[in-house]
Amino acid sequence: MEHVVAGDIPPAPPPLVDVPAARRRTAAEEARTLVAENGLCALATLADDRTPWASLATYGPMACGSAALYVSTLAEHGRNLERDARGSLVVAEDPRGADPLDSARVTLAGTFVRPDGAWAEEARQAHLAAHPGAVAYGGFGDFSFWVLRVERVRWVGGYGRMGSVDAASYRTAEPDPTAPAAAQAVAHLNDDHADALLAMAHGLAGHPDAVAARCARIDRYGLDLRVDTPRGTATARVGFAAPVGRADGLRAATVELARRSRRAVAT
Amino acid sequence: MEHVVAGDIPPAPPPLVDVPAARRRTAAEEARTLVAENGLCALATLADDRTPWASLATYGPMACGSAALYVSTLAEHGRNLERDARGSLVVAEDPRGADPLDSARVTLAGTFVRPDGAWAEEARQAHLAAHPGAVAYGGFGDFSFWVLRVERVRWVGGYGRMGSVDAASYRTAEPDPTAPAAAQAVAHLNDDHADALLAMAHGLAGHPDAVAARCARIDRYGLDLRVDTPRGTATARVGFAAPVGRADGLRAATVELARRSRRAVAT
């Protein structure tokens, strides 16, 4: 994975106590999760004058990590795919703040193919599960399913977090099963459990002088914190005891983490 | 302009009274407005293996309708542009409802160029006005401004509303000056002036049997209404007496429209 720092990031205060590195999702897991949790992408296809053509499309995430499109030849991108099936799509998370470049996005590139047989049925089900209204286009003869054969994956998580992923690693990585519950868990922690977050900053994140802590993100492996200290604001990672396997497992894992933090503070 | 109806749209009840067609923004005006009101796009560029490459980029809207990008050669799209400057970008409004394909988006296609002289300064100012934080990248030698020479424009407003626009019409069209105030005006009308909207449905939209009306959109030329009648839900357009020239002019124009509606009902 490459790390390139862009922009004007003020130096963050380092931890005052050595803390073990907490596990993070790999770039492949980040990419799989982003694609699994979304259903809208921008497509790049090749127009008839060979200009790369950007357009909007819906997709259904597939179990293999690919995207099932359902597009019309009345749309320019549909005609483009008929002519030249090389292309890519980018999926972006909702911008978290004022700076959209500090949010995550992933590009999947390769060749779009019209699936047949069981694969076609899988694509159809994947698309309709994400976009039930699309069943209404079934009567229009100009709509076809297309699935991207993913050859190359480029994930950008925000400033300084990015990575290229080979197709095999992407295919075999697992989307984070806790992602559907993450936004609500973050809001709940920040609204109701500021004390537990502060205990994590004190006991496990190496900032015993922290005065406040907020949860920026949560995933199956742990939490990203923003920690206010008299030395400035730090970002810190605290890890769960074990990866969480289900969306409804975040609560128990966070409670365990808070208990462990308080024990660490007490000793 | 082409009109293609996709999806399963139930037949709407027609007006019971003949009403004159109310002016709408042209496809060129729609496209200009969408680009002027946004700052985030998906780019399509050509990767080194000739695959169209979809990525996310920020831009600053320019007075000519083009987009000023500020991209790094550390990013794949930056290297792609250095190699082959043909490309396009798509700008999308925030999805209004559950179906993102019923929202507006526009593709601008052509050749990206590195501006020089006064044009470079204009691009710099346009980008920084939209993204003040980007000034921080100025110290990085890998960042360059790029401006799209727009050759082709494709606007899609949602189901059944779309059009291609030639480059000259796009360049000379005016972005809607009321767009920055539109979302707030719609919310205000629906929250506090249901009676005025119903009067518009009765008096000007040709639905004297309407039982309720909501404002779906507002622009410099008038309002789009969703009108509930015993015959079903209709969409209707009511026009202002004259185009509104400033964002703060929507209120007076709407008050005039409500008065005119009530007079029409009374006669």
PDB file of C-alpha atoms in Angstrom, chain A residues 4-8 40 42-47 49 51-56 58 74 76 86-90 92 95 99-101 105 107 109-110 136-137 140 152 154 159, chain B residues 4-8 40 42-47 49 51-56 58 74 76 86-90 92 95 99-101 105 107 109-110 136-137 140 152 154 159:
ATOM      1  CA  VAL A   4       1.004   9.877   0.042  1.00  0.00           C
ATOM      2  CA  VAL A   5       0.255  12.870   2.177  1.00  0.00           C
ATOM      3  CA  ALA A   6      -1.428  15.712   0.307  1.00  0.00           C
ATOM      4  CA  GLY A   7      -2.635  18.957   1.740  1.00  0.00           C
ATOM      5  CA  ASP A   8      -1.824  20.916   4.813  1.00  0.00           C
ATOM      6  CA  LEU A  40     -24.780   4.210  -7.361  1.00  0.00           C
ATOM      7  CA  ALA A  42     -20.086   6.864 -12.062  1.00  0.00           C
ATOM      8  CA  LEU A  43     -19.167   4.893 -15.147  1.00  0.00           C
ATOM      9  CA  ALA A  44     -16.335   5.555 -17.567  1.00  0.00           C
ATOM     10  CA  THR A  45     -16.950   4.126 -21.015  1.00  0.00           C
ATOM     11  CA  LEU A  46     -15.598   4.992 -24.459  1.00  0.00           C
ATOM     12  CA  ALA A  47     -17.730   7.256 -26.662  1.00  0.00           C
ATOM     13  CA  ASP A  49     -15.342   9.541 -30.952  1.00  0.00           C
ATOM     14  CA  THR A  51     -13.576  10.288 -25.726  1.00  0.00           C
ATOM     15  CA  PRO A  52     -13.811   8.700 -22.271  1.00  0.00           C
ATOM     16  CA  TRP A  53     -17.436   9.240 -21.259  1.00  0.00           C
ATOM     17  CA  ALA A  54     -18.481   9.835 -17.642  1.00  0.00           C
ATOM     18  CA  SER A  55     -22.057   9.011 -16.669  1.00  0.00           C
ATOM     19  CA  LEU A  56     -24.151   7.966 -13.699  1.00  0.00           C
ATOM     20  CA  THR A  58     -27.040   2.241 -10.599  1.00  0.00           C
ATOM     21  CA  LEU A  74     -31.034   4.520 -25.291  1.00  0.00           C
ATOM     22  CA  GLU A  76     -25.026   6.812 -24.294  1.00  0.00           C
ATOM     23  CA  ARG A  86     -13.583  -1.786 -21.631  1.00  0.00           C
ATOM     24  CA  GLY A  87     -14.458   0.520 -18.774  1.00  0.00           C
ATOM     25  CA  SER A  88     -14.513   1.255 -15.095  1.00  0.00           C
ATOM     26  CA  LEU A  89     -16.700   2.587 -12.349  1.00  0.00           C
ATOM     27  CA  VAL A  90     -16.078   4.682  -9.286  1.00  0.00           C
ATOM     28  CA  ALA A  92     -17.815   7.057  -3.446  1.00  0.00           C
ATOM     29  CA  PRO A  95     -18.612  13.037   1.899  1.00  0.00           C
ATOM     30  CA  ASP A  99     -13.755  18.222   2.008  1.00  0.00           C
ATOM     31  CA  PRO A 100     -14.983  15.506  -0.355  1.00  0.00           C
ATOM     32  CA  LEU A 101     -11.396  14.488  -1.141  1.00  0.00           C
ATOM     33  CA  ARG A 105     -13.840   6.092  -3.099  1.00  0.00           C
ATOM     34  CA  THR A 107     -12.365   2.543  -8.892  1.00  0.00           C
ATOM     35  CA  ALA A 109     -11.643  -1.324 -13.898  1.00  0.00           C
ATOM     36  CA  GLY A 110     -11.785  -4.084 -16.477  1.00  0.00           C
ATOM     37  CA  ALA A 136     -40.229  -2.254 -14.281  1.00  0.00           C
ATOM     38  CA  TYR A 137     -37.642  -1.881 -17.073  1.00  0.00           C
ATOM     39  CA  PHE A 140     -38.219  -2.638 -22.336  1.00  0.00           C
ATOM     40  CA  ARG A 152      -7.750  -3.587 -11.393  1.00  0.00           C
ATOM     41  CA  ARG A 154      -7.765   1.456  -6.822  1.00  0.00           C
ATOM     42  CA  TYR A 159      -5.781  11.988   2.489  1.00  0.00           C
TER      43      TYR A 159
ATOM     44  CA  VAL B   4     -37.668   9.024 -23.411  1.00  0.00           C
ATOM     45  CA  VAL B   5     -39.874   7.576 -20.736  1.00  0.00           C
ATOM     46  CA  ALA B   6     -38.260   4.769 -18.771  1.00  0.00           C
ATOM     47  CA  GLY B   7     -39.744   2.927 -15.845  1.00  0.00           C
ATOM     48  CA  ASP B   8     -43.202   2.318 -14.621  1.00  0.00           C
ATOM     49  CA  LEU B  40     -17.540  17.572  -7.100  1.00  0.00           C
ATOM     50  CA  ALA B  42     -16.601  12.040 -11.530  1.00  0.00           C
ATOM     51  CA  LEU B  43     -13.954  12.185 -14.228  1.00  0.00           C
ATOM     52  CA  ALA B  44     -13.497   9.827 -17.150  1.00  0.00           C
ATOM     53  CA  THR B  45      -9.929   9.758 -18.470  1.00  0.00           C
ATOM     54  CA  LEU B  46      -7.971   7.176 -20.437  1.00  0.00           C
ATOM     55  CA  ALA B  47      -5.668   4.837 -18.462  1.00  0.00           C
ATOM     56  CA  ASP B  49      -3.850   0.393 -20.990  1.00  0.00           C
ATOM     57  CA  THR B  51      -9.271   1.535 -20.315  1.00  0.00           C
ATOM     58  CA  PRO B  52     -11.618   4.456 -19.573  1.00  0.00           C
ATOM     59  CA  TRP B  53     -10.827   5.361 -15.973  1.00  0.00           C
ATOM     60  CA  ALA B  54     -13.503   6.666 -13.574  1.00  0.00           C
ATOM     61  CA  SER B  55     -12.355   8.733 -10.609  1.00  0.00           C
ATOM     62  CA  LEU B  56     -13.522  11.455  -8.260  1.00  0.00           C
ATOM     63  CA  THR B  58     -13.206  18.481  -7.191  1.00  0.00           C
ATOM     64  CA  LEU B  74       0.380  11.311  -8.087  1.00  0.00           C
ATOM     65  CA  GLU B  76      -3.978   8.164 -11.748  1.00  0.00           C
ATOM     66  CA  ARG B  86      -9.518  13.729 -23.991  1.00  0.00           C
ATOM     67  CA  GLY B  87     -12.077  13.179 -21.295  1.00  0.00           C
ATOM     68  CA  SER B  88     -15.309  14.131 -19.630  1.00  0.00           C
ATOM     69  CA  LEU B  89     -16.872  14.730 -16.269  1.00  0.00           C
ATOM     70  CA  VAL B  90     -20.284  14.055 -14.813  1.00  0.00           C
ATOM     71  CA  ALA B  92     -24.935  14.950 -10.293  1.00  0.00           C
ATOM     72  CA  PRO B  95     -30.590  12.265  -5.202  1.00  0.00           C
ATOM     73  CA  ASP B  99     -34.389   6.550  -6.989  1.00  0.00           C
ATOM     74  CA  PRO B 100     -31.105   8.219  -7.977  1.00  0.00           C
ATOM     75  CA  LEU B 101     -31.938   7.825 -11.673  1.00  0.00           C
ATOM     76  CA  ARG B 105     -26.894  14.877 -13.899  1.00  0.00           C
ATOM     77  CA  THR B 107     -21.862  15.095 -18.679  1.00  0.00           C
ATOM     78  CA  ALA B 109     -17.028  16.115 -22.706  1.00  0.00           C
ATOM     79  CA  GLY B 110     -14.085  17.444 -24.672  1.00  0.00           C
ATOM     80  CA  ALA B 136      -2.563  24.275   0.566  1.00  0.00           C
ATOM     81  CA  TYR B 137      -1.571  22.083  -2.409  1.00  0.00           C
ATOM     82  CA  PHE B 140       3.300  20.640  -4.107  1.00  0.00           C
ATOM     83  CA  ARG B 152     -20.406  18.108 -26.017  1.00  0.00           C
ATOM     84  CA  ARG B 154     -25.521  15.707 -22.250  1.00  0.00           C
ATOM     85  CA  TYR B 159     -37.049  10.059 -16.124  1.00  0.00           C
TER      86      TYR B 159
END
